Coordinates of C-alpha atoms and ligand atoms in Angstrom, one line a residue:
M1 CA 36.8 -14.1 -38.6
N2 CA 33.9 -11.9 -39.4
K3 CA 33.4 -9.3 -36.6
L4 CA 29.8 -10.1 -36.4
L5 CA 30.4 -13.8 -35.9
I6 CA 32.2 -13.5 -32.6
P7 CA 29.3 -12.1 -30.6
L8 CA 26.9 -14.5 -32.4
A9 CA 29.1 -17.4 -31.5
L10 CA 29.3 -16.3 -27.9
L11 CA 25.5 -15.9 -27.8
M12 CA 25.1 -19.5 -29.1
L13 CA 27.6 -20.8 -26.6
W14 CA 25.6 -19.0 -23.8
S15 CA 22.3 -20.4 -25.0
C16 CA 23.7 -23.9 -25.3
T17 CA 25.4 -24.0 -21.9
G18 CA 22.6 -22.2 -20.2
Q19 CA 25.1 -19.7 -18.8
E20 CA 23.0 -16.7 -19.6
P21 CA 20.5 -16.3 -16.8
E22 CA 16.9 -16.2 -17.9
Q23 CA 15.3 -12.9 -17.1
P24 CA 12.4 -13.6 -14.7
N25 CA 8.9 -12.3 -15.3
I26 CA 7.5 -9.9 -12.7
I27 CA 3.9 -9.6 -11.5
F28 CA 3.6 -6.8 -9.0
I29 CA 0.2 -6.8 -7.3
M30 CA -0.4 -3.8 -5.1
T31 CA -3.5 -2.9 -3.1
D32 CA -4.4 0.5 -1.7
D33 CA -4.4 0.8 2.1
H34 CA -4.3 -3.0 2.9
A35 CA -3.2 -3.2 6.6
Y36 CA -1.0 -6.2 7.5
Q37 CA -3.4 -6.7 10.4
A38 CA -5.9 -7.9 7.8
V39 CA -3.7 -10.5 6.1
G40 CA -3.9 -14.1 7.3
A41 CA -0.2 -14.8 6.8
Y42 CA 0.6 -11.9 9.2
G43 CA -1.6 -13.4 11.9
S44 CA -4.9 -11.6 11.3
E45 CA -7.4 -12.1 14.0
I46 CA -10.3 -10.6 12.0
N47 CA -10.2 -12.2 8.5
T48 CA -8.7 -15.0 6.4
T49 CA -6.9 -14.5 3.1
P50 CA -6.1 -18.0 1.9
N51 CA -5.1 -16.9 -1.6
L52 CA -2.8 -14.1 -0.5
D53 CA -1.3 -16.6 2.0
R54 CA -0.5 -18.9 -0.9
I55 CA 2.1 -16.4 -2.0
A56 CA 3.8 -16.5 1.4
D57 CA 3.3 -20.3 1.8
Q58 CA 5.0 -21.0 -1.4
G59 CA 7.5 -18.1 -1.2
I60 CA 8.6 -15.6 1.4
I61 CA 7.0 -13.2 3.8
F62 CA 8.8 -10.0 4.9
R63 CA 8.2 -9.5 8.6
N64 CA 9.6 -5.9 8.6
S65 CA 8.5 -4.2 5.4
F66 CA 8.0 -0.4 5.5
V67 CA 7.2 2.6 3.3
C68 CA 9.1 5.9 3.2
N69 CA 6.0 8.2 3.1
S70 CA 2.7 6.6 4.1
I71 CA 0.3 8.0 1.5
C72 CA -0.9 6.8 -1.9
A73 CA 0.7 8.8 -4.6
P74 CA 4.1 9.4 -2.9
S75 CA 4.3 5.7 -2.2
R76 CA 3.7 5.0 -5.9
A77 CA 6.4 7.5 -7.0
A78 CA 8.9 6.0 -4.5
L79 CA 8.2 2.5 -5.8
L80 CA 8.7 3.5 -9.5
T81 CA 11.9 5.6 -8.9
G82 CA 13.5 3.8 -5.9
K83 CA 13.9 7.2 -4.3
H84 CA 12.6 9.0 -1.2
S85 CA 9.9 11.6 -1.8
H86 CA 12.2 14.7 -1.7
A87 CA 14.4 13.0 -4.3
N88 CA 11.6 12.0 -6.7
G89 CA 9.7 15.3 -6.1
H90 CA 6.4 13.7 -5.3
L91 CA 5.9 14.9 -1.7
D92 CA 2.2 14.5 -1.4
N93 CA -1.1 13.6 -3.1
R94 CA -1.5 17.1 -4.6
H95 CA 1.6 16.8 -6.7
R96 CA 1.8 15.7 -10.4
F97 CA 4.4 13.0 -11.0
D98 CA 7.3 14.1 -13.1
S99 CA 7.0 11.2 -15.6
S100 CA 10.2 12.2 -17.4
Q101 CA 12.2 10.6 -14.5
V102 CA 14.0 7.4 -14.8
T103 CA 11.8 4.6 -13.5
F104 CA 12.3 0.8 -13.3
P105 CA 9.6 0.0 -15.9
K106 CA 11.4 2.3 -18.4
L107 CA 14.7 0.5 -17.7
L108 CA 13.1 -3.0 -17.9
R109 CA 11.4 -2.0 -21.2
A110 CA 14.7 -0.8 -22.6
A111 CA 16.2 -4.2 -21.7
G112 CA 13.6 -6.1 -23.6
Y113 CA 10.8 -6.5 -21.2
Q114 CA 7.2 -6.0 -22.1
T115 CA 5.7 -3.8 -19.5
A116 CA 2.1 -3.2 -18.5
L117 CA 0.2 -1.3 -15.8
I118 CA -3.4 -2.0 -15.0
G119 CA -5.6 -0.4 -12.3
K120 CA -5.0 2.5 -10.0
W121 CA -2.3 5.0 -10.9
H122 CA -3.1 8.2 -9.1
L123 CA 0.0 10.2 -10.2
K124 CA -2.0 12.6 -12.4
S125 CA 0.5 12.6 -15.4
D126 CA 0.0 9.8 -17.9
P127 CA 2.0 6.6 -17.2
T128 CA 5.4 6.3 -19.0
G129 CA 7.6 3.3 -19.6
F130 CA 4.7 0.9 -20.3
D131 CA 3.9 -0.9 -23.6
Y132 CA 0.3 -1.1 -22.3
W133 CA -1.5 0.8 -19.6
N134 CA -5.1 1.0 -18.6
I135 CA -5.7 3.0 -15.5
L136 CA -8.5 4.2 -13.2
P137 CA -8.7 8.0 -13.4
G138 CA -7.8 9.5 -10.0
Q139 CA -9.1 7.4 -7.1
G140 CA -11.4 5.4 -9.4
S141 CA -14.8 3.9 -8.7
Y142 CA -15.6 0.6 -7.0
Y143 CA -18.6 0.1 -9.2
N144 CA -18.7 0.3 -13.0
P145 CA -15.4 2.1 -13.1
D146 CA -14.1 4.4 -15.8
F147 CA -10.8 3.4 -17.3
I148 CA -8.3 5.3 -19.4
E149 CA -6.7 2.8 -21.8
M150 CA -3.6 4.4 -23.4
G151 CA -5.5 7.8 -23.5
R152 CA -8.9 6.4 -24.5
R153 CA -11.6 6.8 -21.8
Y154 CA -14.4 4.3 -21.4
R155 CA -16.7 2.9 -18.7
D156 CA -16.9 -0.8 -17.8
T157 CA -19.7 -2.6 -16.0
G158 CA -18.9 -4.6 -12.9
Y159 CA -16.7 -4.5 -9.8
A160 CA -13.3 -2.8 -9.9
T161 CA -11.2 -5.6 -8.3
T162 CA -12.7 -8.2 -10.6
I163 CA -12.4 -6.1 -13.8
I164 CA -8.8 -5.2 -13.0
T165 CA -8.0 -8.9 -12.6
D166 CA -9.8 -9.7 -15.8
L167 CA -7.8 -7.1 -17.7
A168 CA -4.6 -8.5 -16.2
I169 CA -5.4 -12.0 -17.3
E170 CA -6.4 -10.8 -20.7
W171 CA -3.2 -8.9 -21.1
L172 CA -1.2 -12.0 -20.1
G173 CA -3.0 -14.0 -22.7
K174 CA -2.2 -11.5 -25.5
R175 CA 1.4 -10.8 -24.6
D176 CA 4.4 -11.7 -26.8
T177 CA 5.6 -15.0 -25.2
T178 CA 9.1 -14.6 -26.6
Q179 CA 9.8 -11.7 -24.2
P180 CA 10.0 -11.5 -20.4
F181 CA 7.3 -9.3 -19.0
C182 CA 6.6 -7.0 -16.0
L183 CA 2.9 -6.6 -15.2
M184 CA 1.7 -4.2 -12.5
V185 CA -1.7 -4.9 -11.1
H186 CA -2.8 -2.1 -8.9
H187 CA -6.1 -2.4 -7.1
K188 CA -8.3 0.4 -5.8
A189 CA -9.4 -1.8 -2.9
P190 CA -9.5 -1.6 0.1
H191 CA -9.4 2.2 -0.1
R192 CA -12.0 4.4 1.6
N193 CA -15.0 4.4 1.2
W194 CA -14.9 0.6 1.3
M195 CA -17.7 -0.4 -1.0
P196 CA -17.8 -4.2 -1.2
D197 CA -18.8 -6.3 -4.2
T198 CA -22.5 -7.4 -3.8
V199 CA -21.4 -11.1 -3.8
D200 CA -19.6 -10.4 -0.5
F201 CA -22.6 -8.9 1.4
D202 CA -23.1 -12.1 3.5
L203 CA -19.7 -11.9 5.1
Y204 CA -19.2 -10.7 8.6
D205 CA -22.9 -10.0 9.2
N206 CA -23.4 -9.2 12.8
T207 CA -19.7 -9.8 13.6
R208 CA -18.3 -8.1 16.7
F209 CA -14.7 -7.5 15.9
P210 CA -12.2 -7.4 18.8
V211 CA -11.7 -3.7 19.8
P212 CA -8.0 -2.7 19.8
E213 CA -6.8 -2.0 23.3
N214 CA -5.9 1.6 22.5
F215 CA -9.1 2.3 20.6
F216 CA -10.1 5.0 23.2
D217 CA -6.6 6.5 23.1
T218 CA -6.4 10.0 24.8
Y219 CA -3.0 10.8 23.1
E220 CA -1.3 11.9 26.3
G221 CA 2.2 13.3 25.6
R222 CA 1.6 13.1 21.8
E223 CA 0.4 16.5 20.6
A224 CA 0.4 15.7 16.9
A225 CA -1.5 12.5 17.5
A226 CA -4.1 14.5 19.4
A227 CA -4.5 17.0 16.5
Q228 CA -5.4 14.5 13.8
E229 CA -8.8 14.2 12.1
M230 CA -8.9 10.5 11.3
S231 CA -10.9 9.3 14.2
V232 CA -13.3 6.4 13.7
I233 CA -15.5 8.1 16.3
K234 CA -15.4 11.7 15.1
D235 CA -14.4 11.7 11.5
M236 CA -16.2 8.8 9.8
R237 CA -19.0 9.8 7.5
M238 CA -22.2 8.1 8.4
A239 CA -23.4 7.7 4.8
S240 CA -20.4 7.3 2.5
D241 CA -18.1 5.6 5.0
L242 CA -20.6 3.6 7.1
K243 CA -23.4 3.3 4.6
I244 CA -26.0 4.5 7.1
T245 CA -28.3 7.0 5.5
G246 CA -31.0 9.1 7.0
S247 CA -29.3 9.4 10.4
A248 CA -28.6 13.2 10.1
G249 CA -25.2 12.2 11.5
D250 CA -23.0 13.7 8.8
S251 CA -21.5 17.1 9.6
A252 CA -21.9 18.1 5.9
P253 CA -25.2 17.0 4.4
S254 CA -23.6 17.2 1.0
H255 CA -21.6 14.0 1.9
E256 CA -24.8 12.0 2.2
R257 CA -26.4 13.6 -0.9
D258 CA -23.3 12.8 -3.0
F259 CA -23.3 9.2 -1.7
I260 CA -27.0 8.7 -2.5
W261 CA -26.4 10.2 -5.9
Y262 CA -23.6 7.7 -6.6
I263 CA -25.8 4.8 -5.6
N264 CA -28.7 6.0 -7.7
H265 CA -26.7 7.0 -10.8
R266 CA -23.6 4.8 -10.9
L267 CA -25.0 1.3 -10.0
T268 CA -26.9 -0.9 -12.4
P269 CA -30.5 -1.7 -11.3
E270 CA -29.4 -5.1 -10.2
Q271 CA -26.4 -3.7 -8.2
R272 CA -28.6 -1.1 -6.7
A273 CA -31.3 -3.6 -5.6
A274 CA -28.6 -5.7 -3.9
W275 CA -27.1 -2.6 -2.3
L276 CA -30.4 -1.3 -0.9
K277 CA -31.3 -4.8 0.3
E278 CA -28.1 -4.9 2.3
Y279 CA -27.9 -1.3 3.7
D280 CA -31.5 0.0 3.9
S281 CA -32.4 -2.3 6.7
L282 CA -29.2 -1.4 8.6
S283 CA -30.0 2.3 8.1
R284 CA -33.6 1.8 9.3
A285 CA -32.5 -0.1 12.4
F286 CA -29.9 2.6 13.2
V287 CA -32.3 5.5 12.8
A288 CA -35.0 3.7 14.9
D289 CA -32.7 3.1 17.8
P290 CA -29.4 5.0 17.4
P291 CA -26.6 3.9 19.7
T292 CA -24.8 6.6 21.7
G293 CA -21.5 7.1 23.5
D294 CA -19.1 4.2 23.5
S295 CA -21.8 2.0 21.9
L296 CA -21.8 4.3 18.9
A297 CA -18.0 4.2 18.8
I298 CA -18.0 0.4 18.7
Y299 CA -20.9 0.4 16.2
K300 CA -18.9 2.6 13.9
L301 CA -15.8 0.4 14.3
N302 CA -17.7 -2.8 13.4
R303 CA -19.5 -1.2 10.5
Y304 CA -16.1 0.1 9.2
L305 CA -14.3 -3.2 9.5
T306 CA -17.2 -5.2 8.0
D307 CA -17.0 -3.3 4.7
Y308 CA -13.2 -2.9 4.7
L309 CA -12.8 -6.7 5.1
R310 CA -15.4 -7.4 2.5
T311 CA -13.4 -5.4 -0.1
I312 CA -10.4 -7.5 0.9
E313 CA -12.3 -10.7 0.3
S314 CA -12.6 -9.7 -3.3
V315 CA -8.9 -8.9 -3.5
D316 CA -8.1 -12.3 -2.1
R317 CA -10.5 -14.2 -4.4
N318 CA -9.3 -12.3 -7.5
T319 CA -5.6 -12.8 -6.6
G320 CA -6.4 -16.5 -6.3
R321 CA -7.8 -16.4 -9.8
L322 CA -4.6 -14.7 -11.1
L323 CA -2.4 -17.2 -9.4
D324 CA -4.5 -20.1 -10.8
Y325 CA -4.0 -18.6 -14.3
L326 CA -0.2 -18.4 -13.8
E327 CA -0.1 -22.0 -12.6
S328 CA -2.3 -23.3 -15.5
E329 CA -0.1 -21.5 -18.0
G330 CA 3.1 -22.9 -16.5
L331 CA 4.4 -19.4 -15.7
M332 CA 5.2 -19.9 -12.0
K333 CA 8.6 -21.4 -12.8
N334 CA 10.2 -18.2 -13.9
T335 CA 7.9 -15.5 -12.5
L336 CA 8.3 -13.3 -9.4
V337 CA 4.9 -12.6 -7.9
V338 CA 4.8 -9.7 -5.4
Y339 CA 1.9 -8.8 -3.2
T340 CA 2.1 -5.6 -1.3
S341 CA 0.1 -2.5 -0.4
D342 CA 1.0 1.2 -1.0
Q343 CA 1.1 1.4 2.8
G344 CA -0.5 0.2 6.0
F345 CA -3.7 1.4 7.6
Y346 CA -5.3 1.8 11.1
L347 CA -8.1 -0.6 11.9
G348 CA -9.1 1.2 15.0
E349 CA -5.7 1.3 16.7
H350 CA -5.3 4.7 18.4
G351 CA -9.0 5.1 17.5
W352 CA -8.1 5.7 13.9
F353 CA -8.7 4.8 10.2
D354 CA -6.4 6.2 7.5
K355 CA -2.6 6.2 7.5
R356 CA 0.1 9.0 7.2
F357 CA 1.7 8.7 10.6
M358 CA 5.1 7.0 11.2
Y359 CA 3.6 4.8 13.8
E360 CA 3.8 1.1 13.1
E361 CA 0.4 0.3 11.6
S362 CA 0.8 2.8 8.7
F363 CA 4.6 2.8 8.4
R364 CA 4.5 -1.0 7.8
T365 CA 3.0 -2.6 4.8
P366 CA 2.4 -6.2 3.9
L367 CA 5.0 -7.8 1.5
M368 CA 5.0 -11.3 0.3
M369 CA 6.8 -12.8 -2.7
R370 CA 6.6 -16.0 -4.6
L371 CA 10.0 -16.5 -6.2
P372 CA 11.1 -18.0 -9.5
D373 CA 12.4 -21.6 -9.1
N374 CA 16.1 -20.6 -9.2
Y375 CA 15.7 -18.4 -6.0
P376 CA 15.9 -21.1 -3.3
V377 CA 14.9 -19.1 -0.2
R378 CA 11.5 -19.8 1.4
G379 CA 9.9 -18.7 4.7
E380 CA 10.5 -15.5 6.7
V381 CA 12.7 -12.5 5.9
T382 CA 13.2 -10.4 9.0
Q383 CA 15.6 -7.7 7.7
M384 CA 14.1 -4.2 7.4
V385 CA 13.1 -3.4 3.8
Q386 CA 11.4 -0.4 2.3
N387 CA 9.3 0.4 -0.8
I388 CA 12.3 2.3 -2.3
D389 CA 13.9 -1.2 -2.6
F390 CA 11.5 -2.5 -5.3
A391 CA 13.1 -0.7 -8.2
P392 CA 16.7 -1.8 -7.6
T393 CA 15.5 -5.4 -6.8
F394 CA 13.6 -5.8 -10.0
L395 CA 16.5 -4.3 -12.0
D396 CA 19.0 -6.6 -10.3
M397 CA 16.8 -9.7 -11.0
A398 CA 16.7 -8.7 -14.6
G399 CA 20.5 -8.2 -14.8
I400 CA 20.3 -4.5 -15.2
E401 CA 22.6 -2.2 -13.3
P402 CA 20.5 0.2 -11.2
P403 CA 21.1 4.0 -11.8
E404 CA 23.7 5.4 -9.4
D405 CA 21.3 7.9 -7.8
I406 CA 18.8 5.3 -6.7
Q407 CA 18.3 5.3 -2.9
G408 CA 16.8 1.8 -2.3
V409 CA 18.9 -1.3 -2.1
S410 CA 18.4 -4.6 -4.0
L411 CA 16.7 -7.3 -2.0
V412 CA 18.3 -10.0 -4.2
P413 CA 20.8 -11.1 -1.6
L414 CA 17.8 -11.8 0.8
L415 CA 15.9 -13.5 -2.0
K416 CA 18.9 -15.8 -2.6
G417 CA 19.0 -16.8 1.1
S418 CA 22.4 -15.3 1.8
K419 CA 22.6 -13.7 5.2
P420 CA 24.3 -10.4 4.5
K421 CA 26.6 -9.3 7.4
R422 CA 25.8 -5.7 6.8
W423 CA 22.2 -4.8 6.1
R424 CA 20.4 -1.5 6.6
D425 CA 20.0 -1.0 10.4
A426 CA 17.8 2.1 10.3
L427 CA 15.0 3.5 8.1
Y428 CA 14.2 7.0 7.2
Y429 CA 10.6 8.3 6.9
H430 CA 9.2 11.6 5.9
Y431 CA 5.5 12.7 5.6
Y432 CA 4.6 16.1 4.0
E433 CA 0.9 16.4 3.4
Y434 CA -0.1 19.2 5.8
P435 CA -2.2 21.3 6.1
A436 CA -4.6 18.9 4.5
E437 CA -7.4 16.5 5.1
H438 CA -7.0 14.4 8.3
A439 CA -4.7 17.1 9.8
V440 CA -1.6 14.9 10.3
K441 CA 1.3 17.2 10.8
R442 CA 4.5 17.1 8.8
H443 CA 7.1 14.8 10.3
Y444 CA 10.2 12.8 9.7
G445 CA 12.1 10.2 11.7
I446 CA 14.2 7.2 12.1
R447 CA 13.4 3.6 13.1
T448 CA 15.9 1.1 14.2
D449 CA 15.1 -2.5 15.1
R450 CA 14.1 -1.3 18.6
Y451 CA 13.6 2.4 18.7
K452 CA 11.8 5.2 16.8
L453 CA 12.5 8.9 16.9
I454 CA 10.0 11.3 15.2
H455 CA 10.1 15.0 14.7
F456 CA 6.8 16.8 14.0
Y457 CA 7.4 20.2 12.5
N458 CA 5.9 23.0 10.4
D459 CA 3.3 24.6 12.8
I460 CA 4.6 22.5 15.7
D461 CA 8.0 21.5 17.0
K462 CA 7.7 18.2 18.9
W463 CA 9.8 15.2 19.2
E464 CA 8.6 11.7 20.1
L465 CA 10.7 8.7 21.1
Y466 CA 9.4 5.1 21.4
D467 CA 10.8 1.8 22.7
L468 CA 9.1 -0.6 20.4
V469 CA 10.0 -3.6 22.5
N470 CA 8.5 -2.3 25.8
D471 CA 5.8 -0.3 24.1
P472 CA 4.8 -1.9 20.7
H473 CA 1.6 0.2 20.5
E474 CA 3.6 3.5 20.8
M475 CA 1.5 5.0 23.7
N476 CA 4.4 6.2 25.8
N477 CA 6.5 9.1 24.4
L478 CA 9.9 8.8 26.1
I479 CA 11.3 12.0 24.8
D480 CA 11.4 13.6 28.3
D481 CA 12.5 10.4 30.1
S482 CA 16.1 11.0 31.3
E483 CA 16.7 7.2 31.3
Y484 CA 16.6 7.4 27.5
D485 CA 18.9 10.4 27.0
R486 CA 21.6 8.3 25.6
V487 CA 19.3 6.4 23.3
E488 CA 17.9 9.7 22.1
A489 CA 21.3 11.3 21.5
D490 CA 22.3 8.3 19.4
L491 CA 19.1 8.3 17.4
R492 CA 19.4 12.0 16.7
Q493 CA 22.9 11.5 15.4
R494 CA 21.9 8.6 13.2
L495 CA 18.8 10.5 11.9
D496 CA 21.2 13.4 10.9
G497 CA 23.3 10.8 9.2
L498 CA 20.4 9.3 7.2
R499 CA 19.3 12.9 6.2
K500 CA 22.8 13.5 4.9
L501 CA 22.9 10.1 3.2
Y502 CA 19.7 10.8 1.3
N503 CA 20.4 14.5 0.7
V504 CA 17.2 15.6 2.5
P505 CA 16.9 19.4 2.2
D506 CA 16.5 21.4 5.4
E507 CA 12.9 22.6 5.7
G508 CA 11.8 22.3 9.2
Ligands
CA601 CA1 -3.1 4.2 -0.1

């Protein structure tokens, strides 16, 4: 028998019997700074997200999903490589991603996938491993954003979230339908400075959002928390963040000048007219009768949340559009749709906006998946998962052996509904960007299902211990409580174990 005929015959046998599993398509939708507290499926008390909830309703919702380093670019590097920050080299936002590394899009592509990336990238080096890429340079612009399409720079007209969705649908329409695909849709929203689409200006007008019970936190026993500069009260910029101009409330007048310049030069006349109609009257009312003290603090919180949630409204609407397209094209049967964020965010908890800390609001991130038909599990997944798990999961689903040095674990057993006896019982976290904006000190730590131990280091040497069952808002640092000595000793030992497991270099 001819040597070539044997594999050919086997191949025909496979295709006839359906033994060869079909590689699923992957659509990975990631927003930037979307707090789980602002997702309907996670029980949001401040907004609704019916379209994002569709993913959870028809699929699964991860109740314990975390990142390994709660900041934009390192989160993206971890997701692509399946490795913690020290292992992929991308410690903080100031680094340039070493794009020669092995990433899951490269491996999918080598295995016959068409790969595409559209939207925010933020890793400085050009994307690698993609048949098509079209990215926002740097942080990107909410209005009339510039794009870099495979090296060619151009400016589009419209709102970033809508344009990114248009580009994603356009790419899906043009793809080679004989191959499986992996499409990454990375939104800029709802990143600071929370500029909503003009069509969403009517939302949340005059809404008084519930004030988190620890909004006026005094950070007793938490030195690093006291040292941050991400306070809604102290660190929000009146003009660019809160859209209140003329208040003389910005510590650096250039912030207001730059913001006004953006409005005057970036927006089209129609966009600018709508913008001024919305925010000029607010600014005038504020200047005429400026609130003070706690009233000012609450005013800022409401102003912040109003625009933050408006940008999420556009994400929700556009995700609905993308899901509708997938349904109308009959693609849902064999497509994994993932919705997540590059990390969580504070919506006034501890008095903050931003992220970075290993405390729950920023350590956690929303994660929902709509699964291909041959993955039977639906509902909640409660095991602890982390963003280093995406790469091994996607490779596993595609039938590709993950590289040996990958640090995440495949979630496929969870997606298949099996109840693994041994699952990860502790997470490792490490944040590096200090000294830097927001003044969040370097720290690493361990989280188990009940406890969290954090070590702040560099120009400080402080440990914090929390009992998440008794103190879910992490207000009471138990490190000096002798009743918790045994818990602390156990956590220290397990933290050392995780640092060894992941080969974390000693640095602090
Ligand atoms: Ca982010």
